[in-house]
GROMACS .gro file of N, CA and C in nm:
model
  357
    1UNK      N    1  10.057  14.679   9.864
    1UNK     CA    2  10.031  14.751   9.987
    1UNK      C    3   9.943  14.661  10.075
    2UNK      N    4   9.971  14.640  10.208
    2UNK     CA    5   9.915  14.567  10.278
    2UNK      C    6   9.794  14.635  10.336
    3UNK      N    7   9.651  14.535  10.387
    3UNK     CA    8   9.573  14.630  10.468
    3UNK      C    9   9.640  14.696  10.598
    4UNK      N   10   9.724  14.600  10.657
    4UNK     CA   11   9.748  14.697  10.780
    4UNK      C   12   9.825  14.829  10.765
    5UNK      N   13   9.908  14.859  10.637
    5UNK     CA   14   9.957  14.929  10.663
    5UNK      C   15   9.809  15.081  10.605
    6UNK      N   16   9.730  15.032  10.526
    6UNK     CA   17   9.586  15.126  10.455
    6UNK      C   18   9.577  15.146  10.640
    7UNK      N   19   9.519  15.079  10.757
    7UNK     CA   20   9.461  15.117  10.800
    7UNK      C   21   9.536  15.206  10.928
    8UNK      N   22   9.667  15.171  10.943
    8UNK     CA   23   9.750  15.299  10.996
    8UNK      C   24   9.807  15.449  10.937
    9UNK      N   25   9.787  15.394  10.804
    9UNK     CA   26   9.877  15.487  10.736
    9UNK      C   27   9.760  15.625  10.768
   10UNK      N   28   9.786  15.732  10.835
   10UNK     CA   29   9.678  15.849  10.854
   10UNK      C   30   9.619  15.943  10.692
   11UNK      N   31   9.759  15.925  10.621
   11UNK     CA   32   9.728  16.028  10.474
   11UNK      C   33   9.609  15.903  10.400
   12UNK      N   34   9.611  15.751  10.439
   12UNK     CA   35   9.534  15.670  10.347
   12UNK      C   36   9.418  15.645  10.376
   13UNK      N   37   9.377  15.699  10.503
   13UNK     CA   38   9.273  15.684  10.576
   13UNK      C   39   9.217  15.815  10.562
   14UNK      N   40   9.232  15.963  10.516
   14UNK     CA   41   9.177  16.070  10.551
   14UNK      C   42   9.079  16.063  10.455
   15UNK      N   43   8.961  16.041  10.502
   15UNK     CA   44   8.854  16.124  10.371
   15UNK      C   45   8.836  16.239  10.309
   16UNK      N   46   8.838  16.250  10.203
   16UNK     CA   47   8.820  16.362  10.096
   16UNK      C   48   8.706  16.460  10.148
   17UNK      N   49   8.691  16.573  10.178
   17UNK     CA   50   8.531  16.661  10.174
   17UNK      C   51   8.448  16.632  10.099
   18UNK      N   52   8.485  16.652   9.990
   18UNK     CA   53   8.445  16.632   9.845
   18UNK      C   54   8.340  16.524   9.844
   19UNK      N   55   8.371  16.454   9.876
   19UNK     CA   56   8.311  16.302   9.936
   19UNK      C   57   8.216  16.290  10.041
   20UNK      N   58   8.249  16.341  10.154
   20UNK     CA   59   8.209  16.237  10.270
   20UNK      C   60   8.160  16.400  10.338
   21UNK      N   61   8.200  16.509  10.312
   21UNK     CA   62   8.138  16.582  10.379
   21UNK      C   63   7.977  16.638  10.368
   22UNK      N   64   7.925  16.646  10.242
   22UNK     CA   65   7.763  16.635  10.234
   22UNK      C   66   7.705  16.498  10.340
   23UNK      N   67   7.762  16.457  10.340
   23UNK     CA   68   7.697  16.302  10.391
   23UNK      C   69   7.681  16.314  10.526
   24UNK      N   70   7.768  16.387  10.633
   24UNK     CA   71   7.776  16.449  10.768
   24UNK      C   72   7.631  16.495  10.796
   25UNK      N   73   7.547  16.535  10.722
   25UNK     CA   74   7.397  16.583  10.746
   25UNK      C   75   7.317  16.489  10.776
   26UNK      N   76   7.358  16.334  10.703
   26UNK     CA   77   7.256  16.228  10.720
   26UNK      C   78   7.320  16.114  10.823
   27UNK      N   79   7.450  16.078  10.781
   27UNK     CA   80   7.511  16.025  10.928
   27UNK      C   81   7.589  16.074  11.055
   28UNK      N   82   7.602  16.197  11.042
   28UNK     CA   83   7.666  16.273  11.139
   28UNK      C   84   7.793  16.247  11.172
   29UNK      N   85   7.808  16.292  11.296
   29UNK     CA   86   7.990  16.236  11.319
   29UNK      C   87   8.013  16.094  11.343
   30UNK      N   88   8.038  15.998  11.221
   30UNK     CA   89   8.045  15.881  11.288
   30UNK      C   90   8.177  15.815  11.205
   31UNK      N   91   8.184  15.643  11.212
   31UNK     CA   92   8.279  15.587  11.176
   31UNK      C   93   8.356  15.623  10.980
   32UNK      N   94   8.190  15.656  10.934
   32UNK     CA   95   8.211  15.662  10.797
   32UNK      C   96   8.238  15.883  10.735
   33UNK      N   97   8.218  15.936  10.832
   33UNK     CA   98   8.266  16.069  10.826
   33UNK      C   99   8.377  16.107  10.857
   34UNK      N  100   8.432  16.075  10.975
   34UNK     CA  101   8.546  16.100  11.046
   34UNK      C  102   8.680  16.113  11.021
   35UNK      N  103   8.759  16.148  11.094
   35UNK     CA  104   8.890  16.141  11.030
   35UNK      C  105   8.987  16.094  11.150
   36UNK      N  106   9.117  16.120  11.178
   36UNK     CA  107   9.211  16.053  11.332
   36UNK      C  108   9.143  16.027  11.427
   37UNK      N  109   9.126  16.088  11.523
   37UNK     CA  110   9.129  15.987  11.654
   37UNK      C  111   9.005  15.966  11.694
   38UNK      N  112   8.889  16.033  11.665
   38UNK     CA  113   8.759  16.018  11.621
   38UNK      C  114   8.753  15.861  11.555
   39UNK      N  115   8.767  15.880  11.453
   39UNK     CA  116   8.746  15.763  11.375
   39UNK      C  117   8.849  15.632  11.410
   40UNK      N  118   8.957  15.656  11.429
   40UNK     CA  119   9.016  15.543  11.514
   40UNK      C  120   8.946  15.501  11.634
   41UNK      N  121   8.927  15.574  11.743
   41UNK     CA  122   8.814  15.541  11.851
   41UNK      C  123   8.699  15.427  11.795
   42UNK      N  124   8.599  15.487  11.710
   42UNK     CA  125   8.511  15.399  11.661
   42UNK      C  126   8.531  15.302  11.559
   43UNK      N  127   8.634  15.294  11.498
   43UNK     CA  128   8.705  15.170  11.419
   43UNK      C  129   8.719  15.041  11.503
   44UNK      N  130   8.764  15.084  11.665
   44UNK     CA  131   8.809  15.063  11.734
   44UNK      C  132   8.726  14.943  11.825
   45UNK      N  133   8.594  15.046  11.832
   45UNK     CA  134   8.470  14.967  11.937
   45UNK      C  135   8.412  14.881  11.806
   46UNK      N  136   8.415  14.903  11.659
   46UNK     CA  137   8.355  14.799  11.592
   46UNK      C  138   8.443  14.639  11.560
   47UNK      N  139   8.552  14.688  11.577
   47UNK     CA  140   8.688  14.554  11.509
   47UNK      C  141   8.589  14.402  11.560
   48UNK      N  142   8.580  14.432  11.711
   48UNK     CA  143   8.545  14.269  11.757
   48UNK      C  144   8.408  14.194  11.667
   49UNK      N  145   8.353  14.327  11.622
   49UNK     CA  146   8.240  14.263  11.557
   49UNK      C  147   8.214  14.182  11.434
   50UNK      N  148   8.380  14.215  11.348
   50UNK     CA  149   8.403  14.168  11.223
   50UNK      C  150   8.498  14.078  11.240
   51UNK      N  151   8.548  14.052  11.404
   51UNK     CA  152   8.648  13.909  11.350
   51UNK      C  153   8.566  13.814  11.300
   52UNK      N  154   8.697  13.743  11.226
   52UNK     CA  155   8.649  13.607  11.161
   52UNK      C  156   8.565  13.476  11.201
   53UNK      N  157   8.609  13.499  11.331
   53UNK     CA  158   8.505  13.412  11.385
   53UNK      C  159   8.356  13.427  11.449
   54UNK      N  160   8.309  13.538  11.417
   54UNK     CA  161   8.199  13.597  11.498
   54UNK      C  162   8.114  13.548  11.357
   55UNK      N  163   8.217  13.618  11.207
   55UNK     CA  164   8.136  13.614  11.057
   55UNK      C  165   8.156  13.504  11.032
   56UNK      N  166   8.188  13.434  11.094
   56UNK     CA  167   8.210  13.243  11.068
   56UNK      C  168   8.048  13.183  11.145
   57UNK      N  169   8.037  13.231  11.266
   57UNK     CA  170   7.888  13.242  11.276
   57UNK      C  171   7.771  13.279  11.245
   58UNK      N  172   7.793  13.351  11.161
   58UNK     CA  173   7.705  13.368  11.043
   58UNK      C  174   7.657  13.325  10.954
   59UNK      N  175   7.756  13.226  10.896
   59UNK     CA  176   7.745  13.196  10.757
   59UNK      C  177   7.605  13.017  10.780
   60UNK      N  178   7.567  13.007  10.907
   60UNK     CA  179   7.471  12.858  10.956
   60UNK      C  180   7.408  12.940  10.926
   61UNK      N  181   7.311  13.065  10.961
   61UNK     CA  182   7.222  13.140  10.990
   61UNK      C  183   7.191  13.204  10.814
   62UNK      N  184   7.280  13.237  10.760
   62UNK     CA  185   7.269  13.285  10.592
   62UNK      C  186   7.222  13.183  10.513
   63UNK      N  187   7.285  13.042  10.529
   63UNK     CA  188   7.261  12.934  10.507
   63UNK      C  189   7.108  12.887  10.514
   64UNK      N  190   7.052  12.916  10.643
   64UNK     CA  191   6.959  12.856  10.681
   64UNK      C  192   6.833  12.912  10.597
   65UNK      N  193   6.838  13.076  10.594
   65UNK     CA  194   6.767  13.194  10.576
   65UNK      C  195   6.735  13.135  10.432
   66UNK      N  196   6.842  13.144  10.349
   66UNK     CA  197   6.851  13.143  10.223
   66UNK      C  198   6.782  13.069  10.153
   67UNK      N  199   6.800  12.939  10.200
   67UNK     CA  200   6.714  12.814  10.175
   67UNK      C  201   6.586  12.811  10.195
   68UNK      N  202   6.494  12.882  10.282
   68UNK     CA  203   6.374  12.894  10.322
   68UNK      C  204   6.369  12.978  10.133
   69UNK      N  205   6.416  13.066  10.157
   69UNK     CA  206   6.398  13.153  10.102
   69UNK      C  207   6.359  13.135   9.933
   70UNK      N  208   6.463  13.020   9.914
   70UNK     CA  209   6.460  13.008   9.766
   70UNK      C  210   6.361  12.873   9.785
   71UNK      N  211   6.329  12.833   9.915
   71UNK     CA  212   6.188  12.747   9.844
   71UNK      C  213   6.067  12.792   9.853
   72UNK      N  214   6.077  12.930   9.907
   72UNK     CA  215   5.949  12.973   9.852
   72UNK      C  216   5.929  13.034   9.727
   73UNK      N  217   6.017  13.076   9.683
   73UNK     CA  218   6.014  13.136   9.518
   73UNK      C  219   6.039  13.042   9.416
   74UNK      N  220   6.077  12.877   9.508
   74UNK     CA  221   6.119  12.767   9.346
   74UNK      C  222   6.011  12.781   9.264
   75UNK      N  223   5.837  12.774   9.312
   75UNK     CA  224   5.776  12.756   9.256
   75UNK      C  225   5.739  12.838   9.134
   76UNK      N  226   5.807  12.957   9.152
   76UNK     CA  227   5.748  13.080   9.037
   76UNK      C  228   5.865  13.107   8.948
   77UNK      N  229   5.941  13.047   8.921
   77UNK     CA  230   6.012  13.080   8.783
   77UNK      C  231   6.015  13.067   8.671
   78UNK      N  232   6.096  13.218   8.638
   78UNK     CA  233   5.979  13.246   8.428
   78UNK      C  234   5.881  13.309   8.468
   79UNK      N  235   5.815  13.353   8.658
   79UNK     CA  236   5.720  13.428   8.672
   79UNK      C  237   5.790  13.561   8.712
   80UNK      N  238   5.694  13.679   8.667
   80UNK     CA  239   5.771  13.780   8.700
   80UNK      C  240   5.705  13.836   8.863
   81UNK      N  241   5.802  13.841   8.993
   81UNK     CA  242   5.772  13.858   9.083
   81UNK      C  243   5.846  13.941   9.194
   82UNK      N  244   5.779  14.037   9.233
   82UNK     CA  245   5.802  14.160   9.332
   82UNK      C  246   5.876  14.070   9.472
   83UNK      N  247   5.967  14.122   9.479
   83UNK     CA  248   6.040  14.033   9.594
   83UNK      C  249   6.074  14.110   9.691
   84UNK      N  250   5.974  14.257   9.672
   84UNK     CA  251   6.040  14.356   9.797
   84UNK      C  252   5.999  14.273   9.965
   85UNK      N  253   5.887  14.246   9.961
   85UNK     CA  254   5.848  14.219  10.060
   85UNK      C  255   5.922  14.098  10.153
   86UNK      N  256   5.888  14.009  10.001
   86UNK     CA  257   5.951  13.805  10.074
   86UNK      C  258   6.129  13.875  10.124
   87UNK      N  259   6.205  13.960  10.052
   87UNK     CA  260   6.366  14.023  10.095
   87UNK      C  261   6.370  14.103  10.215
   88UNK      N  262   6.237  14.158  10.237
   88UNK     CA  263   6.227  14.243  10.361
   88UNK      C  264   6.213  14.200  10.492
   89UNK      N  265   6.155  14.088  10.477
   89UNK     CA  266   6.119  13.956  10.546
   89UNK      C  267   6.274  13.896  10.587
   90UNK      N  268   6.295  13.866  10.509
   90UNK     CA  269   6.413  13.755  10.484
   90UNK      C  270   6.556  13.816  10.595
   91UNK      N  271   6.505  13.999  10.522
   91UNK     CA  272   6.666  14.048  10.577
   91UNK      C  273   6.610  14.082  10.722
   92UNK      N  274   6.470  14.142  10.715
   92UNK     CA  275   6.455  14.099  10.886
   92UNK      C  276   6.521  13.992  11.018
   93UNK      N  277   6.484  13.891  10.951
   93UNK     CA  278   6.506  13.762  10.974
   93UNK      C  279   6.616  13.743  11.074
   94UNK      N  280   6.734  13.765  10.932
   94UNK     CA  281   6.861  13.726  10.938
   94UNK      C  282   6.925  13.872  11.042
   95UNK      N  283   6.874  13.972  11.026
   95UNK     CA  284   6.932  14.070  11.100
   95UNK      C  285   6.924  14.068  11.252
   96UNK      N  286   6.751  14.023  11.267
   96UNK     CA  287   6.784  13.970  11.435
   96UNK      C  288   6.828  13.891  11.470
   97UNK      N  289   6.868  13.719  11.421
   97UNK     CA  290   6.927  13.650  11.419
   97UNK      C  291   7.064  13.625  11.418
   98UNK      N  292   7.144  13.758  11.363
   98UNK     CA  293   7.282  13.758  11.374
   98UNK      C  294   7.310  13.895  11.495
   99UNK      N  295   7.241  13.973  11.529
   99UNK     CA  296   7.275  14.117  11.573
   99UNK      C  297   7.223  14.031  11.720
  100UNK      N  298   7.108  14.023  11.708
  100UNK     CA  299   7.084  14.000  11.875
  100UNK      C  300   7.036  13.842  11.958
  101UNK      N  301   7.124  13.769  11.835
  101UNK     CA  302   7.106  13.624  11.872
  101UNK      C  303   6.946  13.590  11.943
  102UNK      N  304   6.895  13.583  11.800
  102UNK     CA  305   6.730  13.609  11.881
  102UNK      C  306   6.657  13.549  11.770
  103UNK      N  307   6.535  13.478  11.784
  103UNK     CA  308   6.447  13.458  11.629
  103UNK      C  309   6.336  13.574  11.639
  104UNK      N  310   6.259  13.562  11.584
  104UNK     CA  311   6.143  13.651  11.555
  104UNK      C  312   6.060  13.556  11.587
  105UNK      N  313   5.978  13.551  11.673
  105UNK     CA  314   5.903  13.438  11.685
  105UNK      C  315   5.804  13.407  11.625
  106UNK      N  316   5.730  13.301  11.573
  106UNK     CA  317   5.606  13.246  11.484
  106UNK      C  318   5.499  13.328  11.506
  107UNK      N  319   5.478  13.379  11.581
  107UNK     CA  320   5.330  13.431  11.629
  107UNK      C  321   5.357  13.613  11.581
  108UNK      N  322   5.514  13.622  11.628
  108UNK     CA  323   5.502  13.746  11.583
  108UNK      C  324   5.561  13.811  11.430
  109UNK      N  325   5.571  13.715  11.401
  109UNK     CA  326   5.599  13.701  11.227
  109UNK      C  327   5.447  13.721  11.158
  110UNK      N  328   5.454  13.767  10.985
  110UNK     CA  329   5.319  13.788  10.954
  110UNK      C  330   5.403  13.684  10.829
  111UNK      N  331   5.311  13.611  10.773
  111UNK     CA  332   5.385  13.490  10.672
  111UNK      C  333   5.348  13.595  10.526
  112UNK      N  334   5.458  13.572  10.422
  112UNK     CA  335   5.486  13.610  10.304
  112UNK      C  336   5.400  13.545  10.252
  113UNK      N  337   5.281  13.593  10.140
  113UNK     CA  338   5.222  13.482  10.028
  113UNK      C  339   5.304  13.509   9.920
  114UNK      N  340   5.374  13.402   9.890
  114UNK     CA  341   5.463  13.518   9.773
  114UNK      C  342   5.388  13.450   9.650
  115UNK      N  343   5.253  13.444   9.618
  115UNK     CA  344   5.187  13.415   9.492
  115UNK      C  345   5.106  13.549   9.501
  116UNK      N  346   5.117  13.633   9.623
  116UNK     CA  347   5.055  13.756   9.620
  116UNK      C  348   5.190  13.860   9.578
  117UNK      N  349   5.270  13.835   9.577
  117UNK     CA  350   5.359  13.895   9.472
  117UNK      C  351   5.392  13.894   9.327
  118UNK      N  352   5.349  13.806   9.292
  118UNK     CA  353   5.359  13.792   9.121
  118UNK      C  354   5.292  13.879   9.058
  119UNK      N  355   5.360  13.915   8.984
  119UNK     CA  356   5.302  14.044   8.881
  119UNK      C  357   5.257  14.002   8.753
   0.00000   0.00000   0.00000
């Protein structure tokens, strides 16, 4: 079965209640509740955001992130260490950096000690 035909086919696309209808309380009517022309509409306004070439621009910026990332933790391995923060950081980062083509700037960044994470 091909994706295009999953994403026309209307019976392969309908969400279950069972499923997706408790969930309507916390995301409301949106892309991941919905069902026909509702949810086609907003399928619709997101597509351009996932072509291939937009997530092809991404992958310098994941790259870049990543690497910071794992040289600040080379130093502690075999140590056991809380990584909520240095990941919170990190996915910050990368989230303004890909969403609103933007850095976070130095001044307004607070720097990770990540030896104040080791447990």
């Amino acid at each position: 079965m091909g994706t295009g035909r999953v994403l026309r086919d209307r019976d392969l696309t309908t969400k279950p209640w069972i499923f997706y209808g408790p969930l309507r309380g916390v995301l409301k009517d949106g892309i991941f509740t919905n069902n026909g022309s509702t949810w086609e509409a907003h399928r619709t306004a997101i597509t351009p955001a996932f072509h291939r070439q937009v997530l092809e621009s991404y992958t310098e910026i994941l790259k870049e992130e990543s690497l910071k990332i794992t040289n600040d933790i080379s130093n502690f391995i075999g140590i056991d260490l809380d990584c909520r923060e240095i990941m919170t950081r990190c996915t910050s980062i990368i989230s303004v950096r890909t969403m609103f083509s933007s850095t976070i700037h130095k001044e307004d960044q607070t720097d990770v000690d990540v030896s104040a994470s080791v447990q």
